[in-house]
Tab-separated table of C-alpha atoms and ligand atoms in Angstrom:
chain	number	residue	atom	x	y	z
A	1	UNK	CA	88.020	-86.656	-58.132
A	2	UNK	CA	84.404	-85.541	-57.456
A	3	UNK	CA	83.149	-82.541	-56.456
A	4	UNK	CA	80.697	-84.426	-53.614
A	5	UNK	CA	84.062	-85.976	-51.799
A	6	UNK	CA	84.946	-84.618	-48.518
A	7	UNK	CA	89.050	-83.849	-47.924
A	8	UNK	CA	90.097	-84.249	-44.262
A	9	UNK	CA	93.223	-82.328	-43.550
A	10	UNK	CA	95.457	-85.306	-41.714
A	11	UNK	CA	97.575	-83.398	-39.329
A	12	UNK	CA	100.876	-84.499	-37.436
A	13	UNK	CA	102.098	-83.326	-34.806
A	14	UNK	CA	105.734	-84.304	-34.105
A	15	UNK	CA	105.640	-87.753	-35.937
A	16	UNK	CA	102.374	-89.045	-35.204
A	17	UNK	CA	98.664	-88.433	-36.497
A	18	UNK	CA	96.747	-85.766	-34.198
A	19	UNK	CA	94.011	-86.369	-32.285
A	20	UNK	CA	91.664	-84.499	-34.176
A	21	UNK	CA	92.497	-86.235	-36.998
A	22	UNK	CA	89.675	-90.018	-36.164
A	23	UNK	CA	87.005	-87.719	-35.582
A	24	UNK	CA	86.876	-85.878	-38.729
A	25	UNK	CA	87.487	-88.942	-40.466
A	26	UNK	CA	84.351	-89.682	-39.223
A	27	UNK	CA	82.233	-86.604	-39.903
A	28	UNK	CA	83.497	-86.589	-43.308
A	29	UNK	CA	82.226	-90.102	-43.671
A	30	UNK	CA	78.991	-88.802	-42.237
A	31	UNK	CA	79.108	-86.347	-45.207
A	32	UNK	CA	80.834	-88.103	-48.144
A	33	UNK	CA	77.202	-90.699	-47.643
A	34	UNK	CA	74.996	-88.019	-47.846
A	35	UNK	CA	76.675	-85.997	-50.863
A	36	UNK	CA	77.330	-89.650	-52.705
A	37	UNK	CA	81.196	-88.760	-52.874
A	38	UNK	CA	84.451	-90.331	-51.316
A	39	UNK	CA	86.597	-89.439	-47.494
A	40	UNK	CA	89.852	-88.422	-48.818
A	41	UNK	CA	92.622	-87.938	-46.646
A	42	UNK	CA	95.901	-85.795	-47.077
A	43	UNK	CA	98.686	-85.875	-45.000
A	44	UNK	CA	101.482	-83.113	-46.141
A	45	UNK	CA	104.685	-84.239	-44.491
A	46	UNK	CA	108.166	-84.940	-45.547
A	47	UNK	CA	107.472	-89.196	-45.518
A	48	UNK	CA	103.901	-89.438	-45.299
A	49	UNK	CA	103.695	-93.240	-45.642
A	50	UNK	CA	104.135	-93.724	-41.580
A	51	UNK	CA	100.657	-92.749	-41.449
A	52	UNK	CA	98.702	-94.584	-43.437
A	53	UNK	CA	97.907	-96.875	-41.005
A	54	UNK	CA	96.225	-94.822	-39.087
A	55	UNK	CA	94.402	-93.389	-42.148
A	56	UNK	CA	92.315	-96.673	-43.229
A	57	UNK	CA	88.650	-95.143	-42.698
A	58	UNK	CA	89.107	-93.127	-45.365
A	59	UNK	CA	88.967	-94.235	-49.416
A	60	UNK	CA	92.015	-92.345	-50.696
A	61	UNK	CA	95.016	-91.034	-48.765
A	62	UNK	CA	97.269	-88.289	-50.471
A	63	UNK	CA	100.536	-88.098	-49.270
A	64	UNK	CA	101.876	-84.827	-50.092
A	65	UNK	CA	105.693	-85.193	-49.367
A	66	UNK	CA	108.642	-82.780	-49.941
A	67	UNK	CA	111.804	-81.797	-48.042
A	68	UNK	CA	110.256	-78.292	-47.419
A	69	UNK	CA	106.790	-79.967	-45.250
A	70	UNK	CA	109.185	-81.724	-42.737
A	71	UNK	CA	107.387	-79.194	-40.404
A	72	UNK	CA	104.452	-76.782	-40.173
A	73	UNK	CA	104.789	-73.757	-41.861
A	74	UNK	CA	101.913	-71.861	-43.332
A	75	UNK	CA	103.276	-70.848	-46.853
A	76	UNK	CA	104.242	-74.194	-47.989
A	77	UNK	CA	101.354	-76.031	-46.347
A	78	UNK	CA	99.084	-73.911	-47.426
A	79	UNK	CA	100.017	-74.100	-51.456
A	80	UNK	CA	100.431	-77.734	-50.817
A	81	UNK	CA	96.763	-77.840	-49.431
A	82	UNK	CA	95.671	-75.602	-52.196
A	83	UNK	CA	97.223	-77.905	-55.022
A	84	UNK	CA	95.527	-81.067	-53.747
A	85	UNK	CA	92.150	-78.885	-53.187
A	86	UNK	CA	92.401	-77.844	-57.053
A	87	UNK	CA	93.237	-81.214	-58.286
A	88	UNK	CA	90.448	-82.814	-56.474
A	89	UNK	CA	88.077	-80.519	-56.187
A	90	UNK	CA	86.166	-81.568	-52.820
A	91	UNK	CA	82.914	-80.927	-51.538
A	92	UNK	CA	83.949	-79.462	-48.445
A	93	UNK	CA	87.370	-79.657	-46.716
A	94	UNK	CA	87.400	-80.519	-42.818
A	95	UNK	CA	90.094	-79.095	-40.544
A	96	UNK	CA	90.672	-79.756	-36.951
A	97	UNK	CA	90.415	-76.846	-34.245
A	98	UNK	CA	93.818	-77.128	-33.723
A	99	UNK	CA	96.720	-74.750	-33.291
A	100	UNK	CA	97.641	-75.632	-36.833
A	101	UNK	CA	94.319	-75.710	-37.716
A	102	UNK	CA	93.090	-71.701	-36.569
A	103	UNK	CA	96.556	-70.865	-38.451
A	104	UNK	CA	95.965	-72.516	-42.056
A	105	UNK	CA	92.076	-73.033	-42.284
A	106	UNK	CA	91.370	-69.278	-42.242
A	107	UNK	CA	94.386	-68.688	-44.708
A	108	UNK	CA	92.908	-71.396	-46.847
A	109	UNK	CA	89.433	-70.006	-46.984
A	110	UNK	CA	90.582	-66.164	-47.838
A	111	UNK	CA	92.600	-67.285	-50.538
A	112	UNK	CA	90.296	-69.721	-52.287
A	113	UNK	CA	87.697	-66.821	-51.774
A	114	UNK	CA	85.604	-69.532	-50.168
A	115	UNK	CA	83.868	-70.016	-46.867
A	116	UNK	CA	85.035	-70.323	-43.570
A	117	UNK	CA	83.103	-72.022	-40.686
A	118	UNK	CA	84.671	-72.117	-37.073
A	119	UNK	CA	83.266	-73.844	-34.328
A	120	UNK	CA	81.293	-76.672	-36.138
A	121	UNK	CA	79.465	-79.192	-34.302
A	122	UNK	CA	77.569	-80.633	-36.377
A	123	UNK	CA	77.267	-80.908	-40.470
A	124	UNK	CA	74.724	-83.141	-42.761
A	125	UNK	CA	73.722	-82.483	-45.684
A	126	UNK	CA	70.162	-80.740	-46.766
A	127	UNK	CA	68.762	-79.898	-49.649
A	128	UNK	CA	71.870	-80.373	-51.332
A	129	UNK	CA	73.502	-77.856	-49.196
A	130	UNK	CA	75.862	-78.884	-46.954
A	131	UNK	CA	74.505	-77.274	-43.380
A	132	UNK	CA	76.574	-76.764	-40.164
A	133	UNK	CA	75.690	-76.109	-36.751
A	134	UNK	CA	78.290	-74.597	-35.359
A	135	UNK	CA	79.518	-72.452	-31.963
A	136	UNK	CA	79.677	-68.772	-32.001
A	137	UNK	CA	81.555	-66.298	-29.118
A	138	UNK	CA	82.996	-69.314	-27.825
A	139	UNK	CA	79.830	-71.328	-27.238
A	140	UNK	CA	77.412	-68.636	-25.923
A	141	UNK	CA	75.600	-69.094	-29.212
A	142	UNK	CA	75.083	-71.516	-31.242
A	143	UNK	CA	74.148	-71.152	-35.523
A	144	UNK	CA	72.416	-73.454	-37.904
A	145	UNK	CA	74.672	-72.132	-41.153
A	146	UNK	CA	73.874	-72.842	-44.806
A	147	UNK	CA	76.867	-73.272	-47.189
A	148	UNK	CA	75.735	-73.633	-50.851
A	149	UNK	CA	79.493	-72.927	-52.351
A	150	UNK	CA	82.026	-75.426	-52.753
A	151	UNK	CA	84.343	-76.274	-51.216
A	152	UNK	CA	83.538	-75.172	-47.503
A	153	UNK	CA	86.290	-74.784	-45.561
A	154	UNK	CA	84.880	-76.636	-42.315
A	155	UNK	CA	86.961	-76.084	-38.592
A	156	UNK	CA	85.882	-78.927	-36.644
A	157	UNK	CA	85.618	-78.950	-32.871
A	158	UNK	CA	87.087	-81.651	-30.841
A	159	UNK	CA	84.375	-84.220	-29.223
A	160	UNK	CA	81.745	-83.447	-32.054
A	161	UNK	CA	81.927	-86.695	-33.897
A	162	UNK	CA	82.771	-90.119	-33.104
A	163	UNK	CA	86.058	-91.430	-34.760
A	164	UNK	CA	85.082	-93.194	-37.959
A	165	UNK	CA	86.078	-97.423	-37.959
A	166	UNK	CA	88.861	-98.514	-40.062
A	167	UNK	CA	88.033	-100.218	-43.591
A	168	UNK	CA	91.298	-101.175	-44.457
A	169	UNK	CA	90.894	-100.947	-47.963
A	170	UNK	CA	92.385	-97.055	-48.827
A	171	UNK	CA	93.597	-96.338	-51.862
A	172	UNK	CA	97.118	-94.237	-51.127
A	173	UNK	CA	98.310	-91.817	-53.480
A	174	UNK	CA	101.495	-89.269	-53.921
A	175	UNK	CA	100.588	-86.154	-55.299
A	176	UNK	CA	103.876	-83.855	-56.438
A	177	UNK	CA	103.365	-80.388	-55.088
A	178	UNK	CA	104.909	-77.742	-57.194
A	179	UNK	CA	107.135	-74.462	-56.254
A	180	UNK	CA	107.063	-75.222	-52.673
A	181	UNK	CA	108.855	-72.109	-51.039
A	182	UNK	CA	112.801	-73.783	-49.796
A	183	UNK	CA	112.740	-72.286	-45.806
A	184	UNK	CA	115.408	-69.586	-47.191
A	185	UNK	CA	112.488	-68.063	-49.386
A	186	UNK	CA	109.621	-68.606	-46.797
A	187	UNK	CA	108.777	-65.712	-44.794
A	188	UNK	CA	107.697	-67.598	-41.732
A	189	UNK	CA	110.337	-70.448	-40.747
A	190	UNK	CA	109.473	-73.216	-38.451
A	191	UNK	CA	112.215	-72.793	-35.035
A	192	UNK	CA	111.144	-75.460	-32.807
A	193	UNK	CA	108.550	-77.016	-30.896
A	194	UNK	CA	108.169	-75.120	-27.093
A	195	UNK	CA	107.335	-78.444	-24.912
A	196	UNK	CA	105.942	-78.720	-21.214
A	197	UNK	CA	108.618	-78.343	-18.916
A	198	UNK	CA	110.836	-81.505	-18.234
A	199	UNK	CA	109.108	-83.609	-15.426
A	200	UNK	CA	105.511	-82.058	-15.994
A	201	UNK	CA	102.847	-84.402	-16.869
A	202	UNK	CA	101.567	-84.151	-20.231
A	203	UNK	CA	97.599	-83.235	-19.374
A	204	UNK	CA	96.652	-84.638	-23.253
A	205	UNK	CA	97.418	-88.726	-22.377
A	206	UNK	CA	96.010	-89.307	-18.971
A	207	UNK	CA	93.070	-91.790	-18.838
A	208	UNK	CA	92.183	-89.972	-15.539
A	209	UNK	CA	92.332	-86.368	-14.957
A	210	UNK	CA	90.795	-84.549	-11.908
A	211	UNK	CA	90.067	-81.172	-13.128
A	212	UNK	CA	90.294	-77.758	-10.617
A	213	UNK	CA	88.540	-74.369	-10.859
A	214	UNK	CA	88.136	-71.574	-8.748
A	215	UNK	CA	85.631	-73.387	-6.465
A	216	UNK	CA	88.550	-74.997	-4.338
A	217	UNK	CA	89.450	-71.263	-3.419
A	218	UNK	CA	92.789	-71.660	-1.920
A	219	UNK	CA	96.127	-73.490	-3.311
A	220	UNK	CA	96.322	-75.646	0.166
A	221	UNK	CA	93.389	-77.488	-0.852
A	222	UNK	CA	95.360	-78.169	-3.965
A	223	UNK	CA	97.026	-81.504	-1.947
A	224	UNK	CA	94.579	-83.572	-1.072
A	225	UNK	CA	93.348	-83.560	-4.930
A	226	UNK	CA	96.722	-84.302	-6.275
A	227	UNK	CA	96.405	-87.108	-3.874
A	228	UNK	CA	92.875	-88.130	-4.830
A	229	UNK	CA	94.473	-87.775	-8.416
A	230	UNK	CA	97.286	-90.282	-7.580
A	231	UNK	CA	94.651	-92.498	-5.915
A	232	UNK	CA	92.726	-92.572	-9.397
A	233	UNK	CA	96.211	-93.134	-11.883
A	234	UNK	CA	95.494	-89.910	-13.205
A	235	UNK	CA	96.505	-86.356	-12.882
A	236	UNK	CA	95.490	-82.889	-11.635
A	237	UNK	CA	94.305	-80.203	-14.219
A	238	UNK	CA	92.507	-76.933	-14.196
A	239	UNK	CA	90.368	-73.859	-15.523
A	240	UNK	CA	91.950	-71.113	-16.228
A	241	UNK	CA	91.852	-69.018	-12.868
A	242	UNK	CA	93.659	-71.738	-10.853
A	243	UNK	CA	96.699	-71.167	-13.671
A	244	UNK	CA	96.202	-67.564	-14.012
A	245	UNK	CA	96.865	-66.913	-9.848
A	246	UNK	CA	99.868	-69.045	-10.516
A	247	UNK	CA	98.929	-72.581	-8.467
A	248	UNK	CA	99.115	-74.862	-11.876
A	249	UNK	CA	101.353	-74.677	-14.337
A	250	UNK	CA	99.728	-73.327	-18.032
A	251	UNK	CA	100.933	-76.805	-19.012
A	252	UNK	CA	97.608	-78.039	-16.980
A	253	UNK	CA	95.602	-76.062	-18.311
A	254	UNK	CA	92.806	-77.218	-20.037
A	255	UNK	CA	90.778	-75.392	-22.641
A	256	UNK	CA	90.506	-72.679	-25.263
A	257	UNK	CA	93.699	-70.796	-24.136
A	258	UNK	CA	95.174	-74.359	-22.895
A	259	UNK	CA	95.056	-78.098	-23.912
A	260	UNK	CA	92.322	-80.166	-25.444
A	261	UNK	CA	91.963	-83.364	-23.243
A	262	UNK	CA	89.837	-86.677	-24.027
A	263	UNK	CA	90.390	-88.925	-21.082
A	264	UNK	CA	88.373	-91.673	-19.818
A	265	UNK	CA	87.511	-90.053	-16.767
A	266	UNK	CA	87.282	-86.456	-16.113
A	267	UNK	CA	86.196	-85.207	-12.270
A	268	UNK	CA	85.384	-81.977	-12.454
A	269	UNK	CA	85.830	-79.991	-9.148
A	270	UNK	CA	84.753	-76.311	-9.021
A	271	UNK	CA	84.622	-75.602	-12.458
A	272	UNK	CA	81.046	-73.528	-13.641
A	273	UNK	CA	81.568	-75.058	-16.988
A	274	UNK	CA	82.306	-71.834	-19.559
A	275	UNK	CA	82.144	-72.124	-23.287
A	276	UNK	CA	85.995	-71.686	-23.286
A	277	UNK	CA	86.676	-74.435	-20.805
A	278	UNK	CA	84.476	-76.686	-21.769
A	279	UNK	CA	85.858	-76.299	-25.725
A	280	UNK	CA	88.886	-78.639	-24.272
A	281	UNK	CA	87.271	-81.041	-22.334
A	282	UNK	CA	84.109	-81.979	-24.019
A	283	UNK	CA	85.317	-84.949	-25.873
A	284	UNK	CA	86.245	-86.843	-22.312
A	285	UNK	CA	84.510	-90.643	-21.921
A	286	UNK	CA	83.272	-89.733	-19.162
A	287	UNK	CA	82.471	-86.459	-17.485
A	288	UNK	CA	81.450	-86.188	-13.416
A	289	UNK	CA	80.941	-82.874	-12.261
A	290	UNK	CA	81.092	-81.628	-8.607
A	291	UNK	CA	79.504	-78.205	-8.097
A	292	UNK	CA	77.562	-76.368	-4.852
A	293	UNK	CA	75.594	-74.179	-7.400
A	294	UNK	CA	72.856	-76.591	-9.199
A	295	UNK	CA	72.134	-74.616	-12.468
A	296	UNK	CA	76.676	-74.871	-13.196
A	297	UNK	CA	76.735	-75.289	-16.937
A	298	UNK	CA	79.442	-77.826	-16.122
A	299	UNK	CA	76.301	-80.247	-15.420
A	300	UNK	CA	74.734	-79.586	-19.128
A	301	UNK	CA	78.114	-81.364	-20.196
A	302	UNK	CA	78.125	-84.119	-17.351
A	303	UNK	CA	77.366	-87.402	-17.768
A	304	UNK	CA	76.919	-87.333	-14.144
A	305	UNK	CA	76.330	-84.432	-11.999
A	306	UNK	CA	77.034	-84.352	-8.012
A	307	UNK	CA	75.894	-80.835	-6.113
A	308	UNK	CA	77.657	-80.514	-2.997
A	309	UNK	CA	81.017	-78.996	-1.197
A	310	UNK	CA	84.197	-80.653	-3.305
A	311	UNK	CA	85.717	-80.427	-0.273
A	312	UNK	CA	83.419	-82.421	1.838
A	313	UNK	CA	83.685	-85.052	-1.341
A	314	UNK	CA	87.341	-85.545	-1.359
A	315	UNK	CA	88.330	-86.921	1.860
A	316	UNK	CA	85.562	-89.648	1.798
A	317	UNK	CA	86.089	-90.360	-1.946
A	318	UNK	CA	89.540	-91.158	-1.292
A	319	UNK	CA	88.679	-93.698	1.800
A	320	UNK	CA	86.032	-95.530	-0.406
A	321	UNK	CA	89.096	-95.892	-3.517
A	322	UNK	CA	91.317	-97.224	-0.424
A	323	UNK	CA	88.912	-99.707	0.973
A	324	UNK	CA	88.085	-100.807	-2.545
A	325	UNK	CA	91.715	-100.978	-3.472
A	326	UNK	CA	92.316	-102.944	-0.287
A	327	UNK	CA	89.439	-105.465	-0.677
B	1	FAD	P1	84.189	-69.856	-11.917
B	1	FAD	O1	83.482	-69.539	-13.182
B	1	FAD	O2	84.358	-68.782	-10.924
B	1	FAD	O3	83.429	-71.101	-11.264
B	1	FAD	C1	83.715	-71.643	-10.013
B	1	FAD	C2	82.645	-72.686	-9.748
B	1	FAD	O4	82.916	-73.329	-8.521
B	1	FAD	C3	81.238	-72.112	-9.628
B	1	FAD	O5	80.370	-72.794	-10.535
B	1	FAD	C4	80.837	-72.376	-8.186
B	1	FAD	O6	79.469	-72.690	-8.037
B	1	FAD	C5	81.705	-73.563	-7.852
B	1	FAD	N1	82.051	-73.692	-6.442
B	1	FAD	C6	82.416	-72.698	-5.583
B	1	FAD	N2	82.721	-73.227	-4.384
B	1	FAD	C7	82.538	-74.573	-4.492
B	1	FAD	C8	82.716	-75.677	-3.591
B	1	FAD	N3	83.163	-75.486	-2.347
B	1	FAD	N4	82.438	-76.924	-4.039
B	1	FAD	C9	81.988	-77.137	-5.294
B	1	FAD	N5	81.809	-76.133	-6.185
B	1	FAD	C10	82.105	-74.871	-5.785
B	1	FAD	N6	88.885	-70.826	-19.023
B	1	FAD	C11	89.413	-72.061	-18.951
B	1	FAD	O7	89.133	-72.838	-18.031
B	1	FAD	N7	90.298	-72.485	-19.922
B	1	FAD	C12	90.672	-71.719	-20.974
B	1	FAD	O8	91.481	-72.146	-21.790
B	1	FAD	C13	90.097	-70.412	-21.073
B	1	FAD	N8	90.399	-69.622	-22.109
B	1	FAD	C14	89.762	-68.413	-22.217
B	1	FAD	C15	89.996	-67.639	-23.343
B	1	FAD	C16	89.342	-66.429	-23.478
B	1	FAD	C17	89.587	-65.623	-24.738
B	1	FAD	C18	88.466	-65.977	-22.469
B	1	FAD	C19	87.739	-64.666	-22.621
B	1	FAD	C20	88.253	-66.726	-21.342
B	1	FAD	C21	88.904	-67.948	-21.189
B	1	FAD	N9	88.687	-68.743	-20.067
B	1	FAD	C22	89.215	-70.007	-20.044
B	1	FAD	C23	87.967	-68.239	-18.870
B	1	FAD	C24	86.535	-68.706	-18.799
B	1	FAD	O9	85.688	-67.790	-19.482
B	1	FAD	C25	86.049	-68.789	-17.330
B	1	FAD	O10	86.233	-67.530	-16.721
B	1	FAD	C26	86.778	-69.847	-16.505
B	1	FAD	O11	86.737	-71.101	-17.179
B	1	FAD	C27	86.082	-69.989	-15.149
B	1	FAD	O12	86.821	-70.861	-14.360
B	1	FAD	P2	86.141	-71.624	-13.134
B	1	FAD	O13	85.015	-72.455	-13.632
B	1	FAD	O14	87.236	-72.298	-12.389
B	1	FAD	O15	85.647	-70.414	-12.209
């Protein structure tokens, strides 16, 4: 217990680590060296000890397990969270931008009377303050933000660190939470999880997605990029306005209001690159962008940036993957 360690909030989702959950490992380690204190990691869960595994770049992992964390609910989480936070009195604690995450972070915060930063991209250490740059209004500004309290209550956003490397060498601990509310005495009960439709593709695994907006203009030219998709191994994805006229399926959509994605490979077609958007795809490998109009914010995100009609791309794109595939 020191009050320089930085406490990652370990989420699962449906049996398995999130994604989130590498990356703040390594922005807390990115931390935890400049404050001089130790990554600790808790998982809350009813049999934390599946994850540990994937928990080795921290230095301690605290399994919090009880009957009542099977699955998320805010009042039990959140006194579980609190009890480790008090115990161990952290630094700063780092939560992922995650549906989970927007629901317990900002409970967290009000009720430790401590701060709350969304958006962060960035966070070192200055002065002995811990420091944040962080995304305001959805990206349209961005904030340099001093936090001299402890502990911060940090929302990270996807694609701002990379995932820290493994050690091997973490300490595990249980910790005992106390007077967990039973689900009979919680006032908000986990139902279920609401999945994507039978059949649909599940946008968050591809290696390869090929990503719509509005520039494709009508739904017919929808078919030759779900064939240029197929081509590639991947799948077809989109901004918002393709989904909100009806031609994808929410399921593809990809981000604020839709799913974060990190694959590979993400081809961009049409998309003008807005804060909200890009919030889900930033963290792809690679990003290629495809736009007529030059100064597209997509292209301040691409790692490669092509100007031209997507439609005058497609056709010949997909003969050049044929030959190749053929030769
Ligand atoms: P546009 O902004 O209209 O851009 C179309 C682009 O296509 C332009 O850059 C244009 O130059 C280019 N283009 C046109 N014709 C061609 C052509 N023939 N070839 C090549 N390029 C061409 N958006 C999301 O995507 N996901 C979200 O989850 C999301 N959540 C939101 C949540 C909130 C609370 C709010 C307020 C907004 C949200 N939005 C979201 C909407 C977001 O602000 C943008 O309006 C949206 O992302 C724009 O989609 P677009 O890039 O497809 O369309």
């Amino acid at each position: 217990m020191s009050a320089s360690d930085i406490l990652v909030f370990a989420e699962t989702y449906r049996g398995n680590l999130s994604g989130s959950v590498p990356e703040l490992l390594g922005a807390a380690r990115g931390l935890a060296d400049a404050t001089g204190g130790e990554v600790l990691a808790v998982v809350i869960s009813n049999d934390g000890g599946g994850f540990v595994d994937g928990l080795q770049a921290a230095d301690r992992i605290l399994l919090v397990d009880h009957p009542s964390l099977a699955e998320y609910s805010p009042e039990p989480f959140l006194l579980a969270l609190r009890q480790v936070i008090e115990r161990e009195t952290p630094r700063a604690v780092l939560i992922g931008s995650t549906s989970i995450g927007w629901d317990l972070a900002p409970l967290l915060a009000a009720q430790l009377k401590k701060p709350l930063v969304l958006g962060c991209q960035q966070a070192k250490v200055q002065d002995g303050e811990i420091r944040v740059v962080c995304a305001l209004c959805g990206g349209k500004m961005i904030a340099e933000v001093r936090i001299p309290e402890a502990p911060a209550v940090l929302m990270v956003l996807p694609g701002s660190s990379a995932p820290a490397s493994r050690s091997g060498k973490a300490q595990v601990e249980k910790v005992a939470p106390s007077d967990l509310p039973t689900p009979e005495k919680a006032r908000v009960v986990f139902k279920q999880w609401i999945l994507p439709p039978p059949g649909d593709v599940d946008i968050t695994t591809q290696e390869v997605l090929v990503a719509v907006g509005r520039g494709i203009q009508q739904k017919e030219n929808l078919e030759p990029i779900q064939q240029l998709a197929e081509l590639l191994g991947g799948a077809v994805c989109a901004s918002r306005p393709i989904v909100d006229q009806g031609w994808l399926p929410l399921t593809r959509q990809v981000g604020k209001s839709g799913m974060t994605v990190k694959p590979k490979l993400y081809l961009a077609l049409g998309i003008s690159g807005a804060p909200e958007h890009v919030e889900g795809m930033s963290g792809s490998e690679l990003i290629i962008a495809v736009n007529t109009d030059p100064k597209a914010p997509i292209f301040d995100v691409a790692d490669y940036g092509v100007q031209m009609d997507l439609m005058e791309l497609v056709e010949p794109l997909m003969e050049a993957i044929q030959e190749k595939k053929k030769g």
